[in-house]
Short mmCIF file of C-alpha atoms and ligand atoms in Angstrom, two decimals:
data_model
loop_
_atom_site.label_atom_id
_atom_site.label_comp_id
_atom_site.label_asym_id
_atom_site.label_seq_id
_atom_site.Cartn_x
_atom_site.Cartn_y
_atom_site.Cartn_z
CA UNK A 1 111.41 -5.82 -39.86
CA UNK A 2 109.19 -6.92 -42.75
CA UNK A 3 106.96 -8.56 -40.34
CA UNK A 4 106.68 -4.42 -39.28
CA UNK A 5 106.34 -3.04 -42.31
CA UNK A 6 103.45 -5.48 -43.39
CA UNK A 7 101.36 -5.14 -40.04
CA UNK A 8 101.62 -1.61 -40.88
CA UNK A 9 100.16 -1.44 -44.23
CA UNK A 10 97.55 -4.15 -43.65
CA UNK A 11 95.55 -2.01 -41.14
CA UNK A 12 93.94 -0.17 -43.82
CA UNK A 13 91.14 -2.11 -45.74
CA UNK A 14 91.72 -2.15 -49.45
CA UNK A 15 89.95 1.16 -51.04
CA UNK A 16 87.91 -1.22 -53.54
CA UNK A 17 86.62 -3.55 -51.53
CA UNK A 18 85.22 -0.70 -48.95
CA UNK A 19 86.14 2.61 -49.65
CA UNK A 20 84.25 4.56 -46.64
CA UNK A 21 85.91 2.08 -44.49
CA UNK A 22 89.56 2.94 -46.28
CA UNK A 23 88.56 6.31 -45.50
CA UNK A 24 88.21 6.02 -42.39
CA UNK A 25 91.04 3.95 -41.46
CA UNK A 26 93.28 6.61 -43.17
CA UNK A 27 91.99 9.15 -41.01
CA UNK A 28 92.84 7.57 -38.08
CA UNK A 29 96.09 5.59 -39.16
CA UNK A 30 98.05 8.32 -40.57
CA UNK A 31 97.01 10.96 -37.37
CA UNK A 32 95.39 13.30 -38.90
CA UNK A 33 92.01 12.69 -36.27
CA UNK A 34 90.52 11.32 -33.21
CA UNK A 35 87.21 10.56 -32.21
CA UNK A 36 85.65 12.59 -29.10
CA UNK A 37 83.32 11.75 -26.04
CA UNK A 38 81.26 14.18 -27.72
CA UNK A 39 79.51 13.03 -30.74
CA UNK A 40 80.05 14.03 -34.18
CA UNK A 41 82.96 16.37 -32.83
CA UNK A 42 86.14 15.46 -33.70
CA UNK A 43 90.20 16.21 -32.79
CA UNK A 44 92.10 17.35 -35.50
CA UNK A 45 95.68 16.23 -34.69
CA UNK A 46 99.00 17.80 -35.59
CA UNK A 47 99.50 16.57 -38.95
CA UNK A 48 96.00 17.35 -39.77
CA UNK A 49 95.74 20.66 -38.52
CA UNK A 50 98.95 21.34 -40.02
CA UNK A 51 97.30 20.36 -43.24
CA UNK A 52 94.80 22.79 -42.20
CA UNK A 53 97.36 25.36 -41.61
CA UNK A 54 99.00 25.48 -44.46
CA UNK A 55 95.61 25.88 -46.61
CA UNK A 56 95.29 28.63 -44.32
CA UNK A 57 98.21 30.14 -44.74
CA UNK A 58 98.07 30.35 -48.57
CA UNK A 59 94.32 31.30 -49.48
CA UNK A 60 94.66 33.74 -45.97
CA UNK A 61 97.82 35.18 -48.31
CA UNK A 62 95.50 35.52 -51.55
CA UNK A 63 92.46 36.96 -49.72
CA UNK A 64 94.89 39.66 -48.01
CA UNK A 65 96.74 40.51 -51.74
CA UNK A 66 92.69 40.76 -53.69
CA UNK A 67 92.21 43.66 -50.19
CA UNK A 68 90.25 41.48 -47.97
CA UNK A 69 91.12 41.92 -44.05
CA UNK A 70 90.55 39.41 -41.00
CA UNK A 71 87.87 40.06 -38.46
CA UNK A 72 86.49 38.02 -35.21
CA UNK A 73 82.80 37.94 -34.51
CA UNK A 74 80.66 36.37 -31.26
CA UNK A 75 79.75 32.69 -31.90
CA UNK A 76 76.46 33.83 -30.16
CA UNK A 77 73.68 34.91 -32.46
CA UNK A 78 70.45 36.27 -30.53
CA UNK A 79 67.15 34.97 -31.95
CA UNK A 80 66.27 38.10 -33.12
CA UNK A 81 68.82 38.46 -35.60
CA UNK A 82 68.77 35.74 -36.86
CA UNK A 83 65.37 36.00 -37.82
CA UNK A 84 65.36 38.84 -39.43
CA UNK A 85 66.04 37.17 -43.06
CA UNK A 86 63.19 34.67 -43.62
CA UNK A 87 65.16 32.59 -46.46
CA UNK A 88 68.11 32.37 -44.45
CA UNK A 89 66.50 31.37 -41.10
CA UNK A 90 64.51 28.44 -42.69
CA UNK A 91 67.45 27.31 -44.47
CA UNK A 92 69.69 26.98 -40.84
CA UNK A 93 66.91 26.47 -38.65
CA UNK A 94 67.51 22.33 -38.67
CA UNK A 95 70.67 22.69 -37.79
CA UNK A 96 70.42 25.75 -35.39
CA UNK A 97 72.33 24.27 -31.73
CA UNK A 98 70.65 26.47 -28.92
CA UNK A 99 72.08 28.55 -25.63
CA UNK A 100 69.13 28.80 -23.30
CA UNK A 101 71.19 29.06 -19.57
CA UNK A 102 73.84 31.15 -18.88
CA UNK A 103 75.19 30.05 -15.53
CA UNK A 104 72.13 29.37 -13.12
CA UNK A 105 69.67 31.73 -14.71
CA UNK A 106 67.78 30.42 -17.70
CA UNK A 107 67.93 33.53 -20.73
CA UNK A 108 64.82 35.40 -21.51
CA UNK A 109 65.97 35.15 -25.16
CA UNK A 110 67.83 31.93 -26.74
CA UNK A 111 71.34 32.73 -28.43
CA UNK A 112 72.02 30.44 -31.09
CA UNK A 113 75.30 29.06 -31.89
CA UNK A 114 76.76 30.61 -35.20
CA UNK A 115 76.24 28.01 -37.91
CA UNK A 116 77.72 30.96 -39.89
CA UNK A 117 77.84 34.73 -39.35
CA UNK A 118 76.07 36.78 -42.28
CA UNK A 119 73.43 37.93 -39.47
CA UNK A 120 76.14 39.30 -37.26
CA UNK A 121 78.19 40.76 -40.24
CA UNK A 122 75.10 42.55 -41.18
CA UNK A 123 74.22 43.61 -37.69
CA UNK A 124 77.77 44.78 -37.61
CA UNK A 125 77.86 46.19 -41.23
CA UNK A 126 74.42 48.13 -40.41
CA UNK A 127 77.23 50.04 -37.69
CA UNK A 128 79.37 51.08 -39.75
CA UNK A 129 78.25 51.66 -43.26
CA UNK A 130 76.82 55.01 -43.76
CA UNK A 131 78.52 56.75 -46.83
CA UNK A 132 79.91 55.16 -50.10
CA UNK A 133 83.46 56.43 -48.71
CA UNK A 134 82.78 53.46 -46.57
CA UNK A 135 82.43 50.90 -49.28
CA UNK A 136 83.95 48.15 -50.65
CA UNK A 137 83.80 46.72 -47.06
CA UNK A 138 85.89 43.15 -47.89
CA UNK A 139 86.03 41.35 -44.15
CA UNK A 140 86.99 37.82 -44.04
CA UNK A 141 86.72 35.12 -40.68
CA UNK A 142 88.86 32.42 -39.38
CA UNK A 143 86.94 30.33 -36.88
CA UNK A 144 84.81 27.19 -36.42
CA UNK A 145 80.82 26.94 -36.84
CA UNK A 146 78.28 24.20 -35.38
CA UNK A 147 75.61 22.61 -37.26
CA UNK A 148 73.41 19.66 -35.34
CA UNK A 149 74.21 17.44 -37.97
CA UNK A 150 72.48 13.88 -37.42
CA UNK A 151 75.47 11.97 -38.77
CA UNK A 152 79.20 12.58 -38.97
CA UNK A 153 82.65 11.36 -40.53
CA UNK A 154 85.96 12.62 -40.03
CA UNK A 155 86.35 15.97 -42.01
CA UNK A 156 83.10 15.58 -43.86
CA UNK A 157 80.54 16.10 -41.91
CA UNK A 158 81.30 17.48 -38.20
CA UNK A 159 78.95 19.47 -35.97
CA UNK A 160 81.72 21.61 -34.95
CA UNK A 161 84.27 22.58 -38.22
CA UNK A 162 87.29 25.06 -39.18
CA UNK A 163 85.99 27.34 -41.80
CA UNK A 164 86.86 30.68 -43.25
CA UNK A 165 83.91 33.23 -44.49
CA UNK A 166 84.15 35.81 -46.79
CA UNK A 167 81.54 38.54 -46.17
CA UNK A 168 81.61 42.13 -48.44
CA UNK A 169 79.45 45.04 -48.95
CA UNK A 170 79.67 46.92 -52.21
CA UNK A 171 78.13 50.25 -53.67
CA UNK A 172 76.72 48.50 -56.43
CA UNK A 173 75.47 45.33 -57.93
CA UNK A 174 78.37 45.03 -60.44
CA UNK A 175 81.01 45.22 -58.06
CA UNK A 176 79.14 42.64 -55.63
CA UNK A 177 79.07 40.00 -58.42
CA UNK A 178 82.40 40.82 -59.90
CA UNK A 179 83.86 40.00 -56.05
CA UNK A 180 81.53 36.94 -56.25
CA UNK A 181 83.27 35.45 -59.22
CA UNK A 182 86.54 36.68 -58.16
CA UNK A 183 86.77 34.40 -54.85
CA UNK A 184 85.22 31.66 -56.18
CA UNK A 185 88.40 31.74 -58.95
CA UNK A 186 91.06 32.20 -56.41
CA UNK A 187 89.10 28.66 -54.29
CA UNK A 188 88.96 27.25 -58.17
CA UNK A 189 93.28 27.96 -58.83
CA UNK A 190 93.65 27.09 -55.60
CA UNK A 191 92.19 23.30 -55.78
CA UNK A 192 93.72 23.05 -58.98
CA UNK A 193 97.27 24.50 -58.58
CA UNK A 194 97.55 23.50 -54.74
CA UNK A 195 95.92 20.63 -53.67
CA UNK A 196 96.14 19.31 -57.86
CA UNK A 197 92.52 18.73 -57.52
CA UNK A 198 90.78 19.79 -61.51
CA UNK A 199 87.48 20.85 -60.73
CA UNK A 200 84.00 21.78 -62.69
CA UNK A 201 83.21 25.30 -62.21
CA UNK A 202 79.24 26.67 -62.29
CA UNK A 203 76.37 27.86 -60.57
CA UNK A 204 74.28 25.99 -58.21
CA UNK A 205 70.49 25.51 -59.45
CA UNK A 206 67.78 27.61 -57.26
CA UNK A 207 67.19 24.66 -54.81
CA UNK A 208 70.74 23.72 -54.17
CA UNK A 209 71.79 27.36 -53.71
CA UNK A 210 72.68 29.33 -50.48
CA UNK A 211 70.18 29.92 -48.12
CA UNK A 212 69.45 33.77 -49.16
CA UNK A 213 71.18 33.82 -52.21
CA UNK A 214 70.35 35.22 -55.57
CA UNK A 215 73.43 33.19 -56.95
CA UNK A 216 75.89 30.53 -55.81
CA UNK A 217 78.94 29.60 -57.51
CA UNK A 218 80.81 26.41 -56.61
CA UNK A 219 83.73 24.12 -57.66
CA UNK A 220 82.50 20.63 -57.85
CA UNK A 221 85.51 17.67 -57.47
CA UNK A 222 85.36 13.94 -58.14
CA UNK A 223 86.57 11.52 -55.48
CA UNK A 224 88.00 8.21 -56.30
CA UNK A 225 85.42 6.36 -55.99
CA UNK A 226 83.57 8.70 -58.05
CA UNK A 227 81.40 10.52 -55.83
CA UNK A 228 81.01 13.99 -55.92
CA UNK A 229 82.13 16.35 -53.40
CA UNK A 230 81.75 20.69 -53.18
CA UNK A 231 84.51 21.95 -52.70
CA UNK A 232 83.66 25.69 -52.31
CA UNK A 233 81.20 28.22 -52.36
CA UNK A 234 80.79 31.87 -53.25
CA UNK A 235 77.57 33.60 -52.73
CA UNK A 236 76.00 36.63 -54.43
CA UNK A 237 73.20 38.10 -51.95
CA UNK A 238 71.73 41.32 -54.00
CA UNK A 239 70.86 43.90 -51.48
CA UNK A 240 67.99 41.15 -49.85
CA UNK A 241 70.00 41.29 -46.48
CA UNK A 242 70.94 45.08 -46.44
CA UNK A 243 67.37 45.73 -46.61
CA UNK A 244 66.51 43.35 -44.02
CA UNK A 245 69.26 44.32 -41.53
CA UNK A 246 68.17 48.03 -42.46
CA UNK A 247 72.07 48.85 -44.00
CA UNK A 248 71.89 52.24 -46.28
CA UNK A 249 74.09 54.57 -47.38
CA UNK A 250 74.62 57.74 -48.87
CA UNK A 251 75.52 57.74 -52.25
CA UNK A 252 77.54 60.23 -54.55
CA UNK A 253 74.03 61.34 -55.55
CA UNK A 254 73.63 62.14 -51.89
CA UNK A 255 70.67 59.22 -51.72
CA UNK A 256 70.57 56.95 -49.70
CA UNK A 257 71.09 53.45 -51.41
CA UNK A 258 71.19 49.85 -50.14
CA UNK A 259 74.90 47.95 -50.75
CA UNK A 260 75.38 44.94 -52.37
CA UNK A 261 77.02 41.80 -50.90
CA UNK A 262 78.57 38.38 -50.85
CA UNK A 263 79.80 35.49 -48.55
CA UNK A 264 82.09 32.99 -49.74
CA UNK A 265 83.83 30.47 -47.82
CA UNK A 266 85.52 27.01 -47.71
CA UNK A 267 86.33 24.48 -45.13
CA UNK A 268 88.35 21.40 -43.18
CA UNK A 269 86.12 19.43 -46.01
CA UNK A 270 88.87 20.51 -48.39
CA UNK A 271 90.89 17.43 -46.60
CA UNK A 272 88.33 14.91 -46.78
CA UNK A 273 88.70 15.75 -51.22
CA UNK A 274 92.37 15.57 -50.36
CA UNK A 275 92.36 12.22 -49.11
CA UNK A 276 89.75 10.89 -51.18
CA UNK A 277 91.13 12.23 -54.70
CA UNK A 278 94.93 11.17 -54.32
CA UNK A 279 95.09 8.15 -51.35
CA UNK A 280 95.86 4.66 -52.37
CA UNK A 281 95.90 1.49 -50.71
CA UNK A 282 99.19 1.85 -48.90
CA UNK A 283 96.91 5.50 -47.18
CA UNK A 284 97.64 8.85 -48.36
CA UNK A 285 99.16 10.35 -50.98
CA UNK A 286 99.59 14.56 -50.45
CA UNK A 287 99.51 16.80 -53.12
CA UNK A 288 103.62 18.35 -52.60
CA UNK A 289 102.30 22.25 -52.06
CA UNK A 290 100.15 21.17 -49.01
CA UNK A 291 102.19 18.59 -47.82
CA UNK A 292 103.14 19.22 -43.81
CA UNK A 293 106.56 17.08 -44.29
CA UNK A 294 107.76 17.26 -48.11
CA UNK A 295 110.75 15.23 -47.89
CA UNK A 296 111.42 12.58 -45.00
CA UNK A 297 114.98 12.33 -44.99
CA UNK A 298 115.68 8.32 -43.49
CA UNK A 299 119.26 7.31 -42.84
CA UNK A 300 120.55 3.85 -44.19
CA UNK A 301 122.62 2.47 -41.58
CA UNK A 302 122.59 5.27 -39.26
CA UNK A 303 124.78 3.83 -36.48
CA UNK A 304 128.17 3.92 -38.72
CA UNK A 305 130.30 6.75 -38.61
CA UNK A 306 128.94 10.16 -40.08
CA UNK A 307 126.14 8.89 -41.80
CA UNK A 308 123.58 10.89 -39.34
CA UNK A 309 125.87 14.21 -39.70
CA UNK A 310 126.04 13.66 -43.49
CA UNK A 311 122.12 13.11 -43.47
CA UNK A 312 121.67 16.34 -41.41
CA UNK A 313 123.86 17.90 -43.67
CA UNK A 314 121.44 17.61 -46.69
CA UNK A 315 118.18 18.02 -44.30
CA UNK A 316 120.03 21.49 -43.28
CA UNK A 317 120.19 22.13 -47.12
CA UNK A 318 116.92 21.51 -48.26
CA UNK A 319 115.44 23.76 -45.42
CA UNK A 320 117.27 26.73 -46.11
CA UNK A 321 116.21 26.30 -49.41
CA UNK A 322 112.62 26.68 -48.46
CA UNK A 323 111.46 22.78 -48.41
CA UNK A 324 109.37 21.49 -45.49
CA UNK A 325 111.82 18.57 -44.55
CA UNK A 326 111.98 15.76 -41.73
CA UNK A 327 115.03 13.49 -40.91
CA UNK A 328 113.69 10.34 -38.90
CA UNK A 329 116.58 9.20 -36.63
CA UNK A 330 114.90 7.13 -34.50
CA UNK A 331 115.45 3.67 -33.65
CA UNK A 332 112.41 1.90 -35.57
CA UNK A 333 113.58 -0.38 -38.38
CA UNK A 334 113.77 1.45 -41.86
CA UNK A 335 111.12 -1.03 -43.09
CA UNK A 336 109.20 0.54 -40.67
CA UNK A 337 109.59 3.74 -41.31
CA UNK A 338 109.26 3.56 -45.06
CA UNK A 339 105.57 1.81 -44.33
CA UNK A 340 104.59 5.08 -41.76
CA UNK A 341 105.80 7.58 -44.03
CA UNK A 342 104.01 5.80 -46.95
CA UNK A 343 100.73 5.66 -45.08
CA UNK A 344 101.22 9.76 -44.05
CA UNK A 345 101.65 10.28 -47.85
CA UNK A 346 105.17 12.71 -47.50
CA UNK A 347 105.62 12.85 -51.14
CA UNK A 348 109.42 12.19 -51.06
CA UNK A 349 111.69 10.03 -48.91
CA UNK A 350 115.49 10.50 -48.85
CA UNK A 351 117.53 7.50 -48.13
CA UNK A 352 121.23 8.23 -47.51
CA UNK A 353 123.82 5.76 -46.21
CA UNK A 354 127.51 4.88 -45.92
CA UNK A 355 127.92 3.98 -49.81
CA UNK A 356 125.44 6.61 -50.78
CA UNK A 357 127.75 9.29 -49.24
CA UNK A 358 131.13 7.29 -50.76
CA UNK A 359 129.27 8.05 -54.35
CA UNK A 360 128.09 11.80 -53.58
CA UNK A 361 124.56 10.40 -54.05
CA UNK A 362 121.38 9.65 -51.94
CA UNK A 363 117.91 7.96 -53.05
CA UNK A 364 114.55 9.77 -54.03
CA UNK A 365 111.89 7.79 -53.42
CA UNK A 366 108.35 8.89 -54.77
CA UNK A 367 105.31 8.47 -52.76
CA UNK A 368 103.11 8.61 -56.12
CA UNK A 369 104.74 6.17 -58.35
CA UNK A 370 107.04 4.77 -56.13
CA UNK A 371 109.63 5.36 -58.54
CA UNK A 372 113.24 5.25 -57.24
CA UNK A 373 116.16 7.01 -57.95
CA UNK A 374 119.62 8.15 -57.59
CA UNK A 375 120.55 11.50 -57.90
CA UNK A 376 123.53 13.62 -57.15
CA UNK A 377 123.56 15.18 -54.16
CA UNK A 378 125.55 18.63 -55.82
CA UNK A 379 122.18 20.18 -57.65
CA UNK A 380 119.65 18.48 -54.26
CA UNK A 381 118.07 21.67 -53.67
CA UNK A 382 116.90 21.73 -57.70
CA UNK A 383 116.52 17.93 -58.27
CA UNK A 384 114.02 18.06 -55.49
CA UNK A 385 112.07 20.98 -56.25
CA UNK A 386 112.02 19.36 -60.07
CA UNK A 387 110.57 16.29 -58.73
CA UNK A 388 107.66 17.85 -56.28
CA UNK A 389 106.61 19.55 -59.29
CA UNK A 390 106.52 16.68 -60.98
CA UNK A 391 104.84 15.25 -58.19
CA UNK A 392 102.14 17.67 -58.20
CA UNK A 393 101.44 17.54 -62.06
CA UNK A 394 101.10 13.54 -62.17
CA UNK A 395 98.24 13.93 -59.37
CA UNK A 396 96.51 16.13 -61.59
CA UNK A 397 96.79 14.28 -64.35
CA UNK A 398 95.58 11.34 -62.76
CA UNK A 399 92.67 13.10 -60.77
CA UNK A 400 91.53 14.98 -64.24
CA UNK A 401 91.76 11.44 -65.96
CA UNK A 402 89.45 10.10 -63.06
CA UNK A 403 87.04 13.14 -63.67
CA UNK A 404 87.17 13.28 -67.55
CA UNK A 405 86.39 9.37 -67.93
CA UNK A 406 83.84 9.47 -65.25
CA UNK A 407 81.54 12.25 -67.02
CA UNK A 408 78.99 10.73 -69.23
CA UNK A 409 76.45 12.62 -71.36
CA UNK A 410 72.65 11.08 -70.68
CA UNK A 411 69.85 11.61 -72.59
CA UNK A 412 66.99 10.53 -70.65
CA UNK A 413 66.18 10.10 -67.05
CA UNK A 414 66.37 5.49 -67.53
CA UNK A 415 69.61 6.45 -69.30
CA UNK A 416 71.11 8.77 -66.26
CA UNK A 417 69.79 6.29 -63.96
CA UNK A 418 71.36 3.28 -65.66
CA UNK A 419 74.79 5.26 -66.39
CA UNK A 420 75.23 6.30 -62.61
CA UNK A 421 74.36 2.76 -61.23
CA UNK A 422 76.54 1.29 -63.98
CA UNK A 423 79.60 3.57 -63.85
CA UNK A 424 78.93 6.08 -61.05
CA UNK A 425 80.44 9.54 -61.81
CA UNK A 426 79.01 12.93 -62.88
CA UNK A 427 76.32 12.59 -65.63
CA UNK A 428 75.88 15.38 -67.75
CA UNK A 429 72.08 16.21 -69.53
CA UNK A 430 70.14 18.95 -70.74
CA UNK A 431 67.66 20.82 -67.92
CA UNK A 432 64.34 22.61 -68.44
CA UNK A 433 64.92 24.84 -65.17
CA UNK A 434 62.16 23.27 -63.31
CA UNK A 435 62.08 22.30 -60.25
CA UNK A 436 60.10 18.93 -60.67
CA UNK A 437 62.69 17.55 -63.05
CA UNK A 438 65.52 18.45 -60.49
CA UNK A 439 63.55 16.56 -57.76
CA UNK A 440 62.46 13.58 -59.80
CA UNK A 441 66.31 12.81 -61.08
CA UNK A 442 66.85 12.60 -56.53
CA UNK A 443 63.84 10.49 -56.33
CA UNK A 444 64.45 8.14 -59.38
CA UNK A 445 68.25 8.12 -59.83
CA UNK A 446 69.36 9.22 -56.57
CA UNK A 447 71.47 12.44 -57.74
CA UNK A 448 71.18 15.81 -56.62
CA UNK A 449 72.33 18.27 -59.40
CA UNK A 450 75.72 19.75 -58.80
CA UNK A 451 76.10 22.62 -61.11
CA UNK A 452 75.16 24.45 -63.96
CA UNK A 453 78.53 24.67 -65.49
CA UNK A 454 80.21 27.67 -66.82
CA UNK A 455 81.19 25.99 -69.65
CA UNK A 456 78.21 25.34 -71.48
CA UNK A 457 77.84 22.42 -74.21
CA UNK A 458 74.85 21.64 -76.06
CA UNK A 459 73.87 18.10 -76.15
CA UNK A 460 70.52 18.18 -77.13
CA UNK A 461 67.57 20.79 -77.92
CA UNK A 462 65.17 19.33 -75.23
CA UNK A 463 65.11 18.40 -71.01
CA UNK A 464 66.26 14.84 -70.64
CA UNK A 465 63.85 14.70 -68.03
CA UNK A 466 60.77 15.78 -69.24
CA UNK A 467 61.61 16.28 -73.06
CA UNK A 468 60.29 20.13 -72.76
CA UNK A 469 62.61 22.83 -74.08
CA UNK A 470 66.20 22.89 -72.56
CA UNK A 471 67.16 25.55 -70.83
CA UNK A 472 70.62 24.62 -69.71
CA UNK A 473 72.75 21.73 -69.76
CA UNK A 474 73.40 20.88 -65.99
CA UNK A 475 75.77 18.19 -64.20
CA UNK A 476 74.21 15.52 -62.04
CA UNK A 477 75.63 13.35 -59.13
CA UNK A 478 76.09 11.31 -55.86
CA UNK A 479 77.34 13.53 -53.73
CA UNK A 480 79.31 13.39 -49.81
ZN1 ZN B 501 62.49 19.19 -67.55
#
């Protein structure tokens, strides 16, 4: 049994001696993926597609209550269209995968494969906007999109990945910016109140914004090991694409006007800042909200009398009071099954056997702390919603602590490039706006920047960079 248990945990390398190679073994050890014949694709498995699911389930829940509906668009994007927006087309162009044959005959023009759809919302949009009875137009999309990336890991980078995009047309410019900021709040509540992620809200500088854009907003996160990862999007577009894609309407003043519109949209990444904000060496740890299985109910002893009913019993209990709960009744030793549920991060195990059930008790188990303890099994239903909120609120507090120690103010570019090789982490500096300073702080300190934050502090009166007036004070980092 022990001998079990231990070959269990040992397959995954210790996060500090290797973390991408932790990473990876988590991925593949708890089931949430498998590698393909076809490079850089990957299979999401049950458990993580059921991760998947229930992000879906909530934000699709949220977009439907702020008036947004679902559509489905082709995955084929003529040429054509997609050139008709210059910024956007050089921005996808690198990663553009190509249809050139369809069956035997080779196509006089090449359909691309939607890396993502604002040229066939627009196309669409230019159908069926024509008055401003027709606006706000608030479509959202479900579906996967394919980018030729060069390299790939497991939910970070694929060519082929689950996304959802946002795409609405307003009357006017207020509106379109007000819908901008609202999204990108909902993906900012959601990371922290769901998946118990804290993350730094702001706008992206001019180089690391959308393709297109006249703003992006994004929430940046911190992974363990300190790296940063972005971990949503929301895009303000002006009217640049209505008036490419030709989109007018008439207005109240009976003129015709151009509307105003965003994208927004997040993805499978979400999982990869799962994993790499809460897992531990024994392989993940799930924040309770998102959690497939909440509570894995384990029977002690499961072969004496009317310990399996009495463990069904309280399995029966905690569904109908809403829990997502598993009993495992198998025949692998409990040793074992403590390890695998460990390693799959369920954030509560329930042990119940014969003496358990004498003393109208059973055992909570958390997955976080590991703490154990013995609780009655009259108030279940409450004890256990008590402790997955718990749960959730001691991996926020831990992720915050991660983020709040790892921010450092610099105040020159030798003292940014000495604090991130030192420390890692976001480093935090006053900006000039210009692009050179942005592109020397890559070159010499390997960060890109990751936002302009909302929240604005003032450090110092001049760029760290080039020691010219600041304009901004701006975060800076190593990013997946
Ligand atoms: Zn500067």
């Amino acid at each position: 049994m022990a001998q079990d248990n231990k070959k269990q945990v040992e397959q995954i390398t210790d996060m500090e001696a290797d973390f991408a190679q932790w990473y990876t073994d988590v991925c593949r050890k708890a089931e949430l993926i498998d590698y393909t014949s076809m490079k850089g694709m990957f299979i999401l498995r049950p458990y993580g597609y059921a991760l998947w699911e229930n992000i879906q389930a909530i934000l699709d829940k949220e977009f439907k209550e702020t008036g947004h509906e679902n559509v489905y668009l082709p995955m084929l994007i003529p040429e054509s269209l997609l050139q008709k927006e210059k910024d956007h087309v050089e921005g996808f162009a690198p990663e553009c995968a190509w249809v050139t044959q369809g069956g035997s005959e080779k196509l006089e023009e090449k359909l691309c494969i939607r890396p993502t759809s604002e040229t066939l919302f627009c196309d669409h949009y230019s159908h069926i906007i024509h008055s401003h009875r027709d606006l706000p137009k608030l479509y959202n999309q479900w579906t996967s999109v394919l980018r030729w990336e060069k390299t790939s890991r497991p939910f970070l980078r694929h060519r082929e990945f689950l996304w959802q995009e946002g795409h609405t047309m307003h009357a006017t410019a207020e509106e379109a910016i007000e819908e901008t900021e609202r999204m990108f709040n909902i993906y900012a509540n959601f990371y922290e109140n769901v998946l118990a992620i804290p993350v730094v809200k702001g706008k992206k500088t001019d180089k690391e914004k959308f393709s297109g854009a006249e703003a992006t907003y994004t929430v940046e996160c911190m992974m363990h090991d300190r790296k940063a990862l972005q971990g949503g999007t929301s895009h303000y577009f002006g009217d640049g694409f209505a008036r490419a894609f030709d989109i007018t309407f008439t207005g109240k003043d009976n003129q015709l006007h151009h509307p105003f519109q965003t994208s927004w949209g997040v993805s499978t990444r979400m999982i990869a800042g799962i994993i790499m904000v809460h897992g531990d060496n024994r392989g993940l740890v799930l924040p309770p909200r998102i959690a497939p299985t909440q509570v894995m109910v384990i029977p002690v002893a499961q072969h004496k009398e009317g310990v399996l009913e009495a463990n069904r019993a309280v399995m029966d209990r905690l569904k109908s009071a809403g829990f997502r709960v598993k009993m495992d009744d198998s025949d692998n030793s409990p040793g074992w099954k403590f390890a695998e549920y460990e390693m799959k991060g369920v954030p509560l195990r329930l042990e119940l056997g014969p003496k358990d059930m004498e003393q109208g008790q059973c055992v909570l188990v958390r997955r976080d702390s590991g703490e154990k303890v013995f609780v009655s099994l009259d108030k279940i239903e409450q004890t256990v919603g008590e402790m997955l909120d718990e749960i959730h609120n001691g991996l926020y507090a831990r992720a915050k602590k991660n983020l709040e120690e790892h921010t450092f103010p610099a105040f020159s570019l030798e003292e940014a490039k000495a604090t991130q090789a030192e420390k890692g982490g976001f480093i935090k500096t006053m900006w000039c706006g210009e692009l050179e300073c942005e592109l020397k702080m890559k070159e010499e300190a390997g960060m890109s920047s990751r936002c302009i934050p909302l929240e604005q502090e003032h450090l110092a009166d001049v760029c760290a960079i080039c020691g010219k007036p600041a304009k901004h004070m701006i975060y800076w980092g190593v990013a997946y």
